[in-house]
């Protein structure tokens, strides 16, 4: 083996080997009675690997490798998502750089351009997943826009439509005025911003004064249909049924009563603008049949905006854009619900055609001029912005396609209630119930070009026909070949195809072998943020179309945060790239990466300064196994992870420790008799002890993995490897292998144990650390009498109760306490570890005496004993340093062992330093300026330092007294 562990050469080599040899596909020899399947949450084709992906993929790969080794027929389904809006934006930016728009290309040519981009640049994240060691079934990789998945999407749409569970209707949606499409709640980021609250006077038509209403969006007043007050508010009861003049418009609107109004907020009067506010829309639904509202234009549902969020200025703006992309040249169908005059006829001319913010300025100025503006307050408000465009989202009234969700939600709720699906941790089921029991119909249409085009066609009369293809529609409805049909311009929400992922990827609607074998899948590994958008919808669609749940368990993990617990974000400049942690990155490249392409470039200097302070030498290369082990060690169920560079450095050292241990084992076993061919074997107490501890570790790791406690599994592997195998057993093997007194059978037994334990340990650690374990296993396996091409297909170890040996464990605990006691005394007395010492044993019972005889070779070698003398009950002990082993005292006489004067000088110097530090820390903590102004965490750190220094001082003062007494 190479002297130094170098992860890069072996990682690349092994991944290539695994993939080329087809080890990632479900094994034909595996037990199909025990299938195990995980669906990868399909990453966006535009995406690159971030820390959340890397964490999630470590967990999924560890589970996959573990079950593959257990002999289950194992599939980790590979695939990616077409990411409608994100991908369209990427390609549009490329086209814009040519000085063109997508309309210059036209739909068909534009889509060709997207597919071309996907072929060239869409594989970034899949190559990065390979870097993480992800053992996905790449041979059967799927894409949400591939032919098979597109067929599944059409099939589901058509069946739901035929059952009346998909319909087309006019509703409010989140509208992105820049992208010109509806977006889901998940694609809307709401952040607090500084704004204003305008208090406007609405004059009563009876001449008896006015009502004051407050708004953060005064331009929407052009679409008001009422002013609402609380039914129990005595201030306004006498005004119910009266009207107010809607300023600037010449319209009059009623005063209505509704429980939605909070009488304590502001004046207790709320303007109702149902086409531009989700809450107001609900109020309108409750009152739309009242005469004063029903008689208003459009029944009070007045949409004043164009898709650009400008005020309407043309009668054609009232035509429906719901099923047609709002692009020049696209034909438009009149809105069938439209009645009466065009909206533009009751919007004052002065505001027509103005952008929403220009209209706001003009309306505020006009209200002020007419003395209808009571006051303007500074106001902090949550502003919703599109996560892709950064544009302020507008609640917008459009014709869209919807899924009627309630009939699908009921069985999906029952599946969790009756235990068919289990959330881990269990508390996430409450979040799921909360959303499912208050579910609203799902808007599934998007006004973009890239995606699954809605399988609906319109004739010139506006009749809609739904089918799997135009040919099927014509055949079903007996429409002639020359009868004009135009396909709906919209595409489906990306989440629609993702909802079918657990069965569409396996080949549904065909009843393939993969569908029969792997559905329902075993576990879904996901973040909590998409329980609503993805998890719930997969459950609904799975039960509906497969008549069974899509997975049996949902393992919900937390967010990966920085070392301070802050969310990683570009604007904070604290994002870590997992590939940089694997490969390393120099400081200048890291600064450039963190400060380029920022939405808020003014933060770049601050981020550069913080980065240079935190990573003065850049980020060193840690390798994949160290990164994976770091994630596993922090994977408690459900909690967020604070990613600490100190931990990954520690686990890189752990990889080195394992590598060096393997080198020691190979140096002592290669070309030696390890018992592969038989021969008498004598196991030492240490051999029996390490084999017993290995069985306990196997048990702990298996139980922890089965219960998704990867942190417990990683801890058990770490502690056994570092503390027991490396620090103790390898040292305990040396007297047997190098001493003259050991028999050949004893040497064979120890060599056999060295390789057997290491080989088994490699299999236990393989699911978390695939690369280093494979590399070492290839050398160790033959010595342990194990064949096979790869560790990946070896059986995961099972505890062997016959090797559990409590007597050996108890005896070796005694030996270790003895050795540690001697080492502690040497450390405290500043005696060289290699110096042999005489030891006196007091209160030694018969078992202690027997253990001393049996294990003397370990004690002489590791504790460096010069002699060991038993003291009788009447013997008086000299002035000694003492350590306890159970009830037995280990005594080391101090006279003559040390230079008394030199040791007193050293101790007094150390004590002086500690006293100085304590005085300084006490002064700092007694200073109110520091204690009151510094963050609590910083103050606590100083308090902890003081406590440590005081404890150290007490120890040294005790030591000083002992030395003075000599």
PDB file of C-alpha atoms in Angstrom, residues 158 456 761 885 937:
ATOM      1  CA  UNK A 158     -56.468  12.247 -19.257  1.00  0.00           C
ATOM      2  CA  UNK A 456     -56.020  19.576 -24.553  1.00  0.00           C
ATOM      3  CA  UNK A 761     -14.668  -3.577   9.944  1.00  0.00           C
ATOM      4  CA  UNK A 885      -8.087   0.107  39.122  1.00  0.00           C
ATOM      5  CA  UNK A 937     -21.840  33.034  23.223  1.00  0.00           C
TER       6      UNK A 937
END
